[in-house]
Amino acid sequence: MCGIVGVVGRGPAAAPILDALRRLEYRGYDAAGTARLERGLLTRRRAVGKLKNLESKLTCEPLVGLIGISHTRWATHGRPIEKNAHPHAVDGVAVVHNGIIENHRELRNELKRAGVRFATDTDTEVIAHLVNQQPKKGCEPVDAVRVALPWLEGAFALAFLFEGYENLIIGARKGSPLAVGYGRDEMYLGSDAIALAPLTDMISYLEDGDVAVVTRQRTDFFNATSSARKSSVMNTWNFGLSSSASKAYWFRKTRTCIAKVLMRFSDAYADLALWIAPWLEEDGAGR
C-alpha cells in the first residue's frame, strides 16, 4: 500500500517530507522517491529498498526546494527498480500515485500511437503523459489535471507538481484516500492523518472525485463537476496524533497497560514488561 506526502512550505521541504514518509513505512513499500522545485526547475531523487537508501542519496545529492511531493511505492505494475519508482516526471510534470489505473494498457497504446515514448513499466506513467498533453494545448495546470482525470479508470490518489509553479501542488482523489493539512503560510498533502500528524493539527479529507488546489496560503476544493465546495476540517487531536506531547501520552498509556497485563500473570512476564518498557518509552514516536 503506497504512501503520498506533499509540502508547500516556508522553509526547506526535505525534513518534513522525510519525517512524514517515515510515518508511512507501516504500509509496506519497496522503493521511495521525492521531487522538488529548485529555482522553478523540477528535480528528483529515487531509491530502491528502505527509506534510508533515499536518505543516503539525499545526503550525497541534497534537494533544497521549499515545495515537493514524495512517495513510498509497493510495486504492482513493473518491477521494484529505480526507473519504476515514483515520482514519475514528464517534461516538467511530476506525479505520485496510490491505487491502480485499470485501463492503463489501452491508454499506453493510444499514447504510443500519438508518438509518446514511455520510460517505465508502470500504470502511473500514463497519468503524467495525459496531463502533460494539456499544457501543449494552452491549459493551465489545474485545467490540465481536470481534463486528464476522466480518462482514468480505477482507483487513485494523486499529487502533481508543475515546473515553474513554486506555489502549487494539485491533489486528486477517486477511491483512494487523500488528506490536506493546514499550516501557517504552508500546506501539506498526505495519504492519511498519520502521515500529517507531525506537521499539522488540522486536516481535511478530499471527497471522492475531488481536485484540491494547494498553495501556501490556502486550499480550494472542487468536486467532479468542477464546482467549488467547502471542506470540513478535523483536529488530529481527536486521533491522539498531533503533537509530541500527545504521542508521548498515548505511548505512556500503552506501556502502562502492557505492563499491568503482563504483571497479572507471573513474575516472568513482569520481568518481560520491565525489559520492554524502555523501548516503549523511547522518543514516544513509535516509528
PDB file of C-alpha atoms in Angstrom:
ATOM      1  CA  MET A   1       0.000   0.000   0.000  1.00  0.00           C
ATOM      2  CA  CYS A   2       1.763   3.124  -1.238  1.00  0.00           C
ATOM      3  CA  GLY A   3       2.115   6.441   0.588  1.00  0.00           C
ATOM      4  CA  ILE A   4       1.954  10.082  -0.550  1.00  0.00           C
ATOM      5  CA  VAL A   5       3.400  13.231   1.028  1.00  0.00           C
ATOM      6  CA  GLY A   6       3.368  16.771  -0.335  1.00  0.00           C
ATOM      7  CA  VAL A   7       4.652  20.020   1.186  1.00  0.00           C
ATOM      8  CA  VAL A   8       4.294  23.653   0.115  1.00  0.00           C
ATOM      9  CA  GLY A   9       6.377  25.242   2.843  1.00  0.00           C
ATOM     10  CA  ARG A  10       8.084  28.365   4.092  1.00  0.00           C
ATOM     11  CA  GLY A  11      11.368  26.545   4.651  1.00  0.00           C
ATOM     12  CA  PRO A  12      13.202  23.616   3.034  1.00  0.00           C
ATOM     13  CA  ALA A  13      10.793  20.738   2.418  1.00  0.00           C
ATOM     14  CA  ALA A  14      13.342  17.951   2.997  1.00  0.00           C
ATOM     15  CA  ALA A  15      12.932  17.420   6.754  1.00  0.00           C
ATOM     16  CA  PRO A  16       9.117  17.468   6.959  1.00  0.00           C
ATOM     17  CA  ILE A  17       8.804  15.237   3.899  1.00  0.00           C
ATOM     18  CA  LEU A  18      11.184  12.606   5.270  1.00  0.00           C
ATOM     19  CA  ASP A  19       9.513  12.705   8.671  1.00  0.00           C
ATOM     20  CA  ALA A  20       6.120  12.104   7.080  1.00  0.00           C
ATOM     21  CA  LEU A  21       7.483   9.309   4.870  1.00  0.00           C
ATOM     22  CA  ARG A  22       8.857   7.535   7.940  1.00  0.00           C
ATOM     23  CA  ARG A  23       5.375   7.525   9.406  1.00  0.00           C
ATOM     24  CA  LEU A  24       4.087   5.827   6.253  1.00  0.00           C
ATOM     25  CA  GLU A  25       6.546   2.926   6.445  1.00  0.00           C
ATOM     26  CA  TYR A  26       3.921   0.844   8.246  1.00  0.00           C
ATOM     27  CA  ARG A  27       2.121   0.481   4.894  1.00  0.00           C
ATOM     28  CA  GLY A  28       4.983  -1.531   3.388  1.00  0.00           C
ATOM     29  CA  TYR A  29       6.990  -0.462   0.338  1.00  0.00           C
ATOM     30  CA  ASP A  30       9.904  -1.443  -1.885  1.00  0.00           C
ATOM     31  CA  ALA A  31      11.051   1.958  -3.192  1.00  0.00           C
ATOM     32  CA  ALA A  32      10.842   5.626  -2.263  1.00  0.00           C
ATOM     33  CA  GLY A  33      11.339   8.898  -4.066  1.00  0.00           C
ATOM     34  CA  THR A  34      10.874  12.651  -3.968  1.00  0.00           C
ATOM     35  CA  ALA A  35      10.561  15.528  -6.445  1.00  0.00           C
ATOM     36  CA  ARG A  36      11.181  19.194  -5.635  1.00  0.00           C
ATOM     37  CA  LEU A  37      11.227  22.520  -7.395  1.00  0.00           C
ATOM     38  CA  GLU A  38      14.538  24.338  -7.095  1.00  0.00           C
ATOM     39  CA  ARG A  39      14.500  27.830  -8.605  1.00  0.00           C
ATOM     40  CA  GLY A  40      11.452  26.716 -10.537  1.00  0.00           C
ATOM     41  CA  LEU A  41      13.113  23.614 -12.010  1.00  0.00           C
ATOM     42  CA  LEU A  42      11.935  20.066 -11.322  1.00  0.00           C
ATOM     43  CA  THR A  43      14.459  17.723  -9.701  1.00  0.00           C
ATOM     44  CA  ARG A  44      14.052  14.141  -8.467  1.00  0.00           C
ATOM     45  CA  ARG A  45      15.748  11.564  -6.285  1.00  0.00           C
ATOM     46  CA  ARG A  46      14.590   7.931  -6.119  1.00  0.00           C
ATOM     47  CA  ALA A  47      15.927   4.781  -4.494  1.00  0.00           C
ATOM     48  CA  VAL A  48      15.000   1.105  -4.257  1.00  0.00           C
ATOM     49  CA  GLY A  49      14.566  -0.531  -0.873  1.00  0.00           C
ATOM     50  CA  LYS A  50      14.257   1.096   2.517  1.00  0.00           C
ATOM     51  CA  LEU A  51      13.776   4.803   3.107  1.00  0.00           C
ATOM     52  CA  LYS A  52      17.330   5.001   4.454  1.00  0.00           C
ATOM     53  CA  ASN A  53      18.558   4.425   0.873  1.00  0.00           C
ATOM     54  CA  LEU A  54      16.704   7.523  -0.297  1.00  0.00           C
ATOM     55  CA  GLU A  55      18.033   9.442   2.708  1.00  0.00           C
ATOM     56  CA  SER A  56      21.590   8.411   1.809  1.00  0.00           C
ATOM     57  CA  LYS A  57      21.096   9.592  -1.745  1.00  0.00           C
ATOM     58  CA  LEU A  58      19.720  12.921  -0.493  1.00  0.00           C
ATOM     59  CA  THR A  59      22.741  13.303   1.769  1.00  0.00           C
ATOM     60  CA  CYS A  60      25.051  12.965  -1.245  1.00  0.00           C
ATOM     61  CA  GLU A  61      22.760  14.858  -3.642  1.00  0.00           C
ATOM     62  CA  PRO A  62      20.621  17.165  -1.496  1.00  0.00           C
ATOM     63  CA  LEU A  63      17.444  18.886  -2.639  1.00  0.00           C
ATOM     64  CA  VAL A  64      16.731  22.250  -1.038  1.00  0.00           C
ATOM     65  CA  GLY A  65      13.412  23.360  -2.551  1.00  0.00           C
ATOM     66  CA  LEU A  66      10.514  24.701  -0.477  1.00  0.00           C
ATOM     67  CA  ILE A  67       7.929  22.610  -2.320  1.00  0.00           C
ATOM     68  CA  GLY A  68       7.877  18.895  -3.067  1.00  0.00           C
ATOM     69  CA  ILE A  69       5.988  15.635  -3.422  1.00  0.00           C
ATOM     70  CA  SER A  70       7.194  12.230  -2.253  1.00  0.00           C
ATOM     71  CA  HIS A  71       6.131   8.613  -2.293  1.00  0.00           C
ATOM     72  CA  THR A  72       6.721   5.157  -0.880  1.00  0.00           C
ATOM     73  CA  ARG A  73       5.889   2.550  -3.542  1.00  0.00           C
ATOM     74  CA  TRP A  74       4.734  -1.042  -3.331  1.00  0.00           C
ATOM     75  CA  ALA A  75       5.270  -2.475  -6.825  1.00  0.00           C
ATOM     76  CA  THR A  76       2.143  -3.533  -8.702  1.00  0.00           C
ATOM     77  CA  HIS A  77       2.910  -2.715 -12.345  1.00  0.00           C
ATOM     78  CA  GLY A  78       6.610  -3.019 -13.095  1.00  0.00           C
ATOM     79  CA  ARG A  79       9.435  -4.487 -11.029  1.00  0.00           C
ATOM     80  CA  PRO A  80      10.779  -2.707  -7.910  1.00  0.00           C
ATOM     81  CA  ILE A  81      13.630  -0.941  -9.715  1.00  0.00           C
ATOM     82  CA  GLU A  82      14.576   2.731  -9.676  1.00  0.00           C
ATOM     83  CA  LYS A  83      13.060   3.653 -13.043  1.00  0.00           C
ATOM     84  CA  ASN A  84       9.653   2.443 -11.803  1.00  0.00           C
ATOM     85  CA  ALA A  85       9.827   4.357  -8.523  1.00  0.00           C
ATOM     86  CA  HIS A  86       7.705   7.457  -8.023  1.00  0.00           C
ATOM     87  CA  PRO A  87       7.583  10.372  -8.620  1.00  0.00           C
ATOM     88  CA  HIS A  88       7.234   9.963 -12.367  1.00  0.00           C
ATOM     89  CA  ALA A  89       8.106  13.046 -14.393  1.00  0.00           C
ATOM     90  CA  VAL A  90       7.417  14.029 -17.998  1.00  0.00           C
ATOM     91  CA  ASP A  91       8.507  17.404 -19.411  1.00  0.00           C
ATOM     92  CA  GLY A  92       8.116  19.349 -16.195  1.00  0.00           C
ATOM     93  CA  VAL A  93       5.114  17.464 -14.778  1.00  0.00           C
ATOM     94  CA  ALA A  94       5.714  15.162 -11.793  1.00  0.00           C
ATOM     95  CA  VAL A  95       3.138  12.862 -10.215  1.00  0.00           C
ATOM     96  CA  VAL A  96       2.858  10.403  -7.331  1.00  0.00           C
ATOM     97  CA  HIS A  97       0.033   7.872  -7.273  1.00  0.00           C
ATOM     98  CA  ASN A  98      -1.665   5.473  -4.890  1.00  0.00           C
ATOM     99  CA  GLY A  99      -4.055   2.981  -6.458  1.00  0.00           C
ATOM    100  CA  ILE A 100      -4.355   1.192  -9.800  1.00  0.00           C
ATOM    101  CA  ILE A 101      -5.273   2.533 -13.233  1.00  0.00           C
ATOM    102  CA  GLU A 102      -7.242  -0.330 -14.720  1.00  0.00           C
ATOM    103  CA  ASN A 103      -7.199   0.908 -18.325  1.00  0.00           C
ATOM    104  CA  HIS A 104      -3.513   1.804 -18.381  1.00  0.00           C
ATOM    105  CA  ARG A 105      -2.701  -0.594 -21.234  1.00  0.00           C
ATOM    106  CA  GLU A 106      -5.312   0.961 -23.522  1.00  0.00           C
ATOM    107  CA  LEU A 107      -4.118   4.460 -22.599  1.00  0.00           C
ATOM    108  CA  ARG A 108      -0.477   3.478 -23.102  1.00  0.00           C
ATOM    109  CA  ASN A 109      -1.190   2.067 -26.563  1.00  0.00           C
ATOM    110  CA  GLU A 110      -3.153   5.149 -27.562  1.00  0.00           C
ATOM    111  CA  LEU A 111      -0.405   7.466 -26.363  1.00  0.00           C
ATOM    112  CA  LYS A 112       2.229   5.394 -28.172  1.00  0.00           C
ATOM    113  CA  ARG A 113       0.270   5.772 -31.404  1.00  0.00           C
ATOM    114  CA  ALA A 114       0.420   9.518 -30.820  1.00  0.00           C
ATOM    115  CA  GLY A 115       4.235   9.328 -30.611  1.00  0.00           C
ATOM    116  CA  VAL A 116       4.681   9.241 -26.846  1.00  0.00           C
ATOM    117  CA  ARG A 117       7.684   7.289 -25.535  1.00  0.00           C
ATOM    118  CA  PHE A 118       7.483   5.580 -22.167  1.00  0.00           C
ATOM    119  CA  ALA A 119      10.366   5.296 -19.703  1.00  0.00           C
ATOM    120  CA  THR A 120       8.796   2.956 -17.131  1.00  0.00           C
ATOM    121  CA  ASP A 121       6.673  -0.182 -16.856  1.00  0.00           C
ATOM    122  CA  THR A 122       4.105   1.402 -14.536  1.00  0.00           C
ATOM    123  CA  ASP A 123       0.453   2.297 -14.886  1.00  0.00           C
ATOM    124  CA  THR A 124       1.230   5.674 -13.274  1.00  0.00           C
ATOM    125  CA  GLU A 125       3.334   6.989 -16.131  1.00  0.00           C
ATOM    126  CA  VAL A 126       0.260   7.232 -18.365  1.00  0.00           C
ATOM    127  CA  ILE A 127      -1.132   9.816 -15.926  1.00  0.00           C
ATOM    128  CA  ALA A 128       1.929  12.037 -16.301  1.00  0.00           C
ATOM    129  CA  HIS A 129       1.717  11.830 -20.092  1.00  0.00           C
ATOM    130  CA  LEU A 130      -2.026  12.540 -20.180  1.00  0.00           C
ATOM    131  CA  VAL A 131      -1.587  15.639 -18.031  1.00  0.00           C
ATOM    132  CA  ASN A 132       1.490  16.709 -19.987  1.00  0.00           C
ATOM    133  CA  GLN A 133      -0.526  16.755 -23.214  1.00  0.00           C
ATOM    134  CA  GLN A 134      -2.756  19.560 -21.955  1.00  0.00           C
ATOM    135  CA  PRO A 135      -0.283  22.466 -21.383  1.00  0.00           C
ATOM    136  CA  LYS A 136       0.751  21.994 -25.025  1.00  0.00           C
ATOM    137  CA  LYS A 137      -2.843  22.950 -25.827  1.00  0.00           C
ATOM    138  CA  GLY A 138      -2.661  26.043 -23.642  1.00  0.00           C
ATOM    139  CA  CYS A 139      -4.143  24.622 -20.423  1.00  0.00           C
ATOM    140  CA  GLU A 140      -3.038  25.850 -17.027  1.00  0.00           C
ATOM    141  CA  PRO A 141      -2.059  23.114 -14.518  1.00  0.00           C
ATOM    142  CA  VAL A 142      -5.428  22.860 -12.782  1.00  0.00           C
ATOM    143  CA  ASP A 143      -7.284  22.532 -16.082  1.00  0.00           C
ATOM    144  CA  ALA A 144      -4.682  20.055 -17.348  1.00  0.00           C
ATOM    145  CA  VAL A 145      -5.427  17.763 -14.393  1.00  0.00           C
ATOM    146  CA  ARG A 146      -9.192  18.171 -14.732  1.00  0.00           C
ATOM    147  CA  VAL A 147      -9.104  17.270 -18.430  1.00  0.00           C
ATOM    148  CA  ALA A 148      -6.926  14.182 -17.840  1.00  0.00           C
ATOM    149  CA  LEU A 149      -8.786  12.636 -14.890  1.00  0.00           C
ATOM    150  CA  PRO A 150     -11.917  11.448 -16.763  1.00  0.00           C
ATOM    151  CA  TRP A 151      -9.682   9.220 -18.917  1.00  0.00           C
ATOM    152  CA  LEU A 152      -8.585   7.236 -15.868  1.00  0.00           C
ATOM    153  CA  GLU A 153     -10.476   4.106 -14.805  1.00  0.00           C
ATOM    154  CA  GLY A 154      -9.743   2.579 -11.433  1.00  0.00           C
ATOM    155  CA  ALA A 155      -8.816   3.985  -8.048  1.00  0.00           C
ATOM    156  CA  PHE A 156      -6.309   6.712  -7.365  1.00  0.00           C
ATOM    157  CA  ALA A 157      -4.967   9.356  -5.038  1.00  0.00           C
ATOM    158  CA  LEU A 158      -2.686  11.737  -6.923  1.00  0.00           C
ATOM    159  CA  ALA A 159      -0.383  14.657  -6.229  1.00  0.00           C
ATOM    160  CA  PHE A 160       1.085  16.769  -9.044  1.00  0.00           C
ATOM    161  CA  LEU A 161       3.997  19.188  -9.180  1.00  0.00           C
ATOM    162  CA  PHE A 162       4.495  21.513 -12.160  1.00  0.00           C
ATOM    163  CA  GLU A 163       7.786  23.061 -13.196  1.00  0.00           C
ATOM    164  CA  GLY A 164       7.690  26.843 -12.896  1.00  0.00           C
ATOM    165  CA  TYR A 165       4.865  26.804 -10.324  1.00  0.00           C
ATOM    166  CA  GLU A 166       6.586  27.150  -6.966  1.00  0.00           C
ATOM    167  CA  ASN A 167       3.399  27.744  -5.010  1.00  0.00           C
ATOM    168  CA  LEU A 168       1.183  24.929  -6.276  1.00  0.00           C
ATOM    169  CA  ILE A 169       0.501  21.251  -5.650  1.00  0.00           C
ATOM    170  CA  ILE A 170      -2.616  19.678  -7.123  1.00  0.00           C
ATOM    171  CA  GLY A 171      -4.221  16.689  -5.443  1.00  0.00           C
ATOM    172  CA  ALA A 172      -6.977  14.434  -6.759  1.00  0.00           C
ATOM    173  CA  ARG A 173      -8.911  11.519  -5.344  1.00  0.00           C
ATOM    174  CA  LYS A 174     -11.040   8.691  -6.680  1.00  0.00           C
ATOM    175  CA  GLY A 175     -11.361   5.767  -4.308  1.00  0.00           C
ATOM    176  CA  SER A 176      -8.007   6.032  -2.513  1.00  0.00           C
ATOM    177  CA  PRO A 177      -7.900   8.434   0.464  1.00  0.00           C
ATOM    178  CA  LEU A 178      -6.000  11.728   0.403  1.00  0.00           C
ATOM    179  CA  ALA A 179      -5.841  14.473   3.034  1.00  0.00           C
ATOM    180  CA  VAL A 180      -4.824  18.137   3.158  1.00  0.00           C
ATOM    181  CA  GLY A 181      -3.073  19.543   6.223  1.00  0.00           C
ATOM    182  CA  TYR A 182      -3.239  23.205   7.228  1.00  0.00           C
ATOM    183  CA  GLY A 183      -0.267  25.209   8.470  1.00  0.00           C
ATOM    184  CA  ARG A 184       0.647  28.861   8.859  1.00  0.00           C
ATOM    185  CA  ASP A 185       1.621  30.015   5.375  1.00  0.00           C
ATOM    186  CA  GLU A 186       2.252  26.381   4.434  1.00  0.00           C
ATOM    187  CA  MET A 187       0.109  23.426   3.413  1.00  0.00           C
ATOM    188  CA  TYR A 188       0.517  19.674   3.202  1.00  0.00           C
ATOM    189  CA  LEU A 189      -0.846  16.641   1.391  1.00  0.00           C
ATOM    190  CA  GLY A 190      -0.760  13.126   2.757  1.00  0.00           C
ATOM    191  CA  SER A 191      -2.236   9.665   2.425  1.00  0.00           C
ATOM    192  CA  ASP A 192      -3.722   9.868   5.918  1.00  0.00           C
ATOM    193  CA  ALA A 193      -3.721  11.657   9.255  1.00  0.00           C
ATOM    194  CA  ILE A 194      -0.789   9.566  10.489  1.00  0.00           C
ATOM    195  CA  ALA A 195       1.475  10.981   7.765  1.00  0.00           C
ATOM    196  CA  LEU A 196       0.464  14.572   8.504  1.00  0.00           C
ATOM    197  CA  ALA A 197       0.378  14.401  12.304  1.00  0.00           C
ATOM    198  CA  PRO A 198       3.929  15.773  12.867  1.00  0.00           C
ATOM    199  CA  LEU A 199       3.224  18.704  10.544  1.00  0.00           C
ATOM    200  CA  THR A 200      -0.230  19.975  11.490  1.00  0.00           C
ATOM    201  CA  ASP A 201      -3.134  19.644  13.911  1.00  0.00           C
ATOM    202  CA  MET A 202      -5.799  20.356  11.277  1.00  0.00           C
ATOM    203  CA  ILE A 203      -6.702  18.224   8.252  1.00  0.00           C
ATOM    204  CA  SER A 204      -9.426  17.797   5.639  1.00  0.00           C
ATOM    205  CA  TYR A 205     -10.004  14.679   3.567  1.00  0.00           C
ATOM    206  CA  LEU A 206     -10.773  15.012  -0.121  1.00  0.00           C
ATOM    207  CA  GLU A 207     -14.127  13.560  -1.080  1.00  0.00           C
ATOM    208  CA  ASP A 208     -14.418  11.096  -3.937  1.00  0.00           C
ATOM    209  CA  GLY A 209     -13.983  12.924  -7.242  1.00  0.00           C
ATOM    210  CA  ASP A 210     -12.362  15.981  -5.663  1.00  0.00           C
ATOM    211  CA  VAL A 211      -9.488  18.041  -7.025  1.00  0.00           C
ATOM    212  CA  ALA A 212      -7.590  20.104  -4.420  1.00  0.00           C
ATOM    213  CA  VAL A 213      -5.590  23.182  -5.404  1.00  0.00           C
ATOM    214  CA  VAL A 214      -2.973  23.573  -2.674  1.00  0.00           C
ATOM    215  CA  THR A 215      -0.881  26.726  -2.161  1.00  0.00           C
ATOM    216  CA  ARG A 216       0.936  28.142   0.865  1.00  0.00           C
ATOM    217  CA  GLN A 217      -1.957  30.439   1.664  1.00  0.00           C
ATOM    218  CA  ARG A 218      -4.980  28.182   1.140  1.00  0.00           C
ATOM    219  CA  THR A 219      -6.504  25.054  -0.345  1.00  0.00           C
ATOM    220  CA  ASP A 220      -9.505  25.135  -2.670  1.00  0.00           C
ATOM    221  CA  PHE A 221     -11.599  22.020  -3.226  1.00  0.00           C
ATOM    222  CA  PHE A 222     -13.502  21.295  -6.419  1.00  0.00           C
ATOM    223  CA  ASN A 223     -15.858  18.376  -6.982  1.00  0.00           C
ATOM    224  CA  ALA A 224     -16.219  16.181 -10.059  1.00  0.00           C
ATOM    225  CA  THR A 225     -18.274  18.876 -11.825  1.00  0.00           C
ATOM    226  CA  SER A 226     -15.518  21.470 -11.146  1.00  0.00           C
ATOM    227  CA  SER A 227     -17.747  23.292  -8.655  1.00  0.00           C
ATOM    228  CA  ALA A 228     -16.019  24.765  -5.618  1.00  0.00           C
ATOM    229  CA  ARG A 229     -17.023  23.255  -2.280  1.00  0.00           C
ATOM    230  CA  LYS A 230     -16.261  23.815   1.365  1.00  0.00           C
ATOM    231  CA  SER A 231     -14.439  21.064   3.207  1.00  0.00           C
ATOM    232  CA  SER A 232     -14.885  20.124   6.846  1.00  0.00           C
ATOM    233  CA  VAL A 233     -11.748  20.435   8.955  1.00  0.00           C
ATOM    234  CA  MET A 234     -10.843  17.853  11.616  1.00  0.00           C
ATOM    235  CA  ASN A 235      -8.443  18.239  14.503  1.00  0.00           C
ATOM    236  CA  THR A 236      -5.889  15.425  14.670  1.00  0.00           C
ATOM    237  CA  TRP A 237      -6.012  15.629  18.465  1.00  0.00           C
ATOM    238  CA  ASN A 238      -9.167  13.548  18.042  1.00  0.00           C
ATOM    239  CA  PHE A 239      -6.906  10.676  16.999  1.00  0.00           C
ATOM    240  CA  GLY A 240      -4.193  11.359  19.592  1.00  0.00           C
ATOM    241  CA  LEU A 241      -1.756  12.001  16.743  1.00  0.00           C
ATOM    242  CA  SER A 242      -0.977  15.677  16.557  1.00  0.00           C
ATOM    243  CA  SER A 243       1.910  16.619  18.820  1.00  0.00           C
ATOM    244  CA  SER A 244       4.875  15.119  20.602  1.00  0.00           C
ATOM    245  CA  ALA A 245       3.028  15.593  23.877  1.00  0.00           C
ATOM    246  CA  SER A 246       0.042  13.686  22.545  1.00  0.00           C
ATOM    247  CA  LYS A 247       2.205  10.890  21.143  1.00  0.00           C
ATOM    248  CA  ALA A 248       4.049  10.620  24.458  1.00  0.00           C
ATOM    249  CA  TYR A 249       0.721  10.432  26.320  1.00  0.00           C
ATOM    250  CA  TRP A 250      -0.566   7.563  24.162  1.00  0.00           C
ATOM    251  CA  PHE A 251       2.757   5.751  24.446  1.00  0.00           C
ATOM    252  CA  ARG A 252       2.693   6.056  28.231  1.00  0.00           C
ATOM    253  CA  LYS A 253      -0.835   4.634  28.257  1.00  0.00           C
ATOM    254  CA  THR A 254       0.217   1.757  26.005  1.00  0.00           C
ATOM    255  CA  ARG A 255       3.291   0.990  28.096  1.00  0.00           C
ATOM    256  CA  THR A 256       1.335   1.043  31.340  1.00  0.00           C
ATOM    257  CA  CYS A 257      -1.443  -1.185  30.007  1.00  0.00           C
ATOM    258  CA  ILE A 258       1.005  -3.774  28.657  1.00  0.00           C
ATOM    259  CA  ALA A 259       2.956  -3.821  31.892  1.00  0.00           C
ATOM    260  CA  LYS A 260      -0.179  -4.230  34.024  1.00  0.00           C
ATOM    261  CA  VAL A 261      -1.499  -7.080  31.891  1.00  0.00           C
ATOM    262  CA  LEU A 262       1.811  -8.947  31.959  1.00  0.00           C
ATOM    263  CA  MET A 263       2.288  -8.457  35.687  1.00  0.00           C
ATOM    264  CA  ARG A 264      -1.090 -10.038  36.410  1.00  0.00           C
ATOM    265  CA  PHE A 265       0.109 -13.396  35.103  1.00  0.00           C
ATOM    266  CA  SER A 266       3.508 -14.156  36.621  1.00  0.00           C
ATOM    267  CA  ASP A 267       6.812 -12.777  37.745  1.00  0.00           C
ATOM    268  CA  ALA A 268       8.391 -13.953  34.481  1.00  0.00           C
ATOM    269  CA  TYR A 269       6.031 -11.791  32.491  1.00  0.00           C
ATOM    270  CA  ALA A 270       6.653  -8.934  34.878  1.00  0.00           C
ATOM    271  CA  ASP A 271      10.352  -9.186  34.056  1.00  0.00           C
ATOM    272  CA  LEU A 272       9.455  -9.076  30.375  1.00  0.00           C
ATOM    273  CA  ALA A 273       7.337  -5.983  30.962  1.00  0.00           C
ATOM    274  CA  LEU A 274      10.235  -4.212  32.649  1.00  0.00           C
ATOM    275  CA  TRP A 275      12.545  -5.223  29.797  1.00  0.00           C
ATOM    276  CA  ILE A 276      10.339  -3.810  27.041  1.00  0.00           C
ATOM    277  CA  ALA A 277       9.322  -0.646  28.920  1.00  0.00           C
ATOM    278  CA  PRO A 278      12.389   1.414  27.864  1.00  0.00           C
ATOM    279  CA  TRP A 279      11.732   0.526  24.198  1.00  0.00           C
ATOM    280  CA  LEU A 280       8.102   1.595  24.506  1.00  0.00           C
ATOM    281  CA  GLU A 281       9.198   4.830  26.145  1.00  0.00           C
ATOM    282  CA  GLU A 282      11.865   5.674  23.561  1.00  0.00           C
ATOM    283  CA  ASP A 283      11.142   9.047  21.920  1.00  0.00           C
ATOM    284  CA  GLY A 284       7.386   8.444  22.099  1.00  0.00           C
ATOM    285  CA  ALA A 285       7.482   8.191  18.361  1.00  0.00           C
ATOM    286  CA  GLY A 286       6.627   4.585  17.666  1.00  0.00           C
ATOM    287  CA  ARG A 287       8.232   4.502  14.243  1.00  0.00           C
TER     288      ARG A 287
END
